[in-house]
């Protein structure tokens, strides 16, 4: 990254990045709750899949937080968010709907003017969400390329 501050993003883009951050927190809580339920059911394979999904969503949340801070944006305390009630019965249908919503959110962001660093990050998130939707498993996020 150069010594120059990033070009300002539009107000709409900033609002959507904040909304994506909140959605990632909710998605991480969703998968953490499911992973916990799988652990309680002693389903190690499912627990591993769900923990992988949780890790990716948590990674997205962290990277969005850092990017917003780099852009000089204050970030809300997301601590009050609570884990949703979940059931292992039919969890895949709910997860696929949620993954489709995430992919749509990132696809819409990619239509807006973004600085290069933000665009690369959102592109990576969209690719991970496509993988999540396809296999409902995680650990698609690598180390940050910066």
CSV table of N, CA and C in Angstrom, one decimal, residues 4 8 22 35-36 73 76 105-106 110 123 136 140:
chain,number,residue,atom,x,y,z
A,4,UNK,N,-0.2,7.2,0.4
A,4,UNK,CA,-1.4,8.0,0.2
A,4,UNK,C,-2.6,7.3,0.9
A,8,UNK,N,-11.7,8.2,-1.3
A,8,UNK,CA,-12.9,8.0,-0.6
A,8,UNK,C,-13.9,7.2,-1.4
A,22,UNK,N,-22.1,-6.3,9.5
A,22,UNK,CA,-23.1,-6.8,10.4
A,22,UNK,C,-23.6,-8.1,10.0
A,35,UNK,N,-22.4,-25.3,14.8
A,35,UNK,CA,-21.2,-26.1,15.1
A,35,UNK,C,-21.4,-26.6,16.6
A,36,UNK,N,-21.8,-25.8,17.4
A,36,UNK,CA,-22.0,-26.2,18.8
A,36,UNK,C,-23.1,-27.3,18.9
A,73,UNK,N,-13.3,5.0,8.8
A,73,UNK,CA,-14.7,4.8,9.2
A,73,UNK,C,-14.7,4.3,10.7
A,76,UNK,N,-19.2,0.1,14.4
A,76,UNK,CA,-20.1,-0.1,15.5
A,76,UNK,C,-19.7,-1.3,16.3
A,105,UNK,N,-25.2,-9.9,-1.8
A,105,UNK,CA,-24.7,-8.7,-1.2
A,105,UNK,C,-23.3,-8.4,-1.8
A,106,UNK,N,-22.4,-9.3,-1.9
A,106,UNK,CA,-21.1,-9.0,-2.5
A,106,UNK,C,-21.1,-8.7,-4.0
A,110,UNK,N,-19.8,-5.3,-5.8
A,110,UNK,CA,-18.8,-5.3,-6.9
A,110,UNK,C,-19.3,-4.5,-8.1
A,123,UNK,N,-14.0,-9.4,-3.9
A,123,UNK,CA,-14.0,-10.5,-4.9
A,123,UNK,C,-13.6,-11.8,-4.2
A,136,UNK,N,-21.2,-26.3,1.2
A,136,UNK,CA,-21.5,-26.1,2.6
A,136,UNK,C,-20.4,-26.5,3.5
A,140,UNK,N,-12.1,-21.7,3.1
A,140,UNK,CA,-11.8,-21.2,1.7
A,140,UNK,C,-11.0,-19.9,1.8
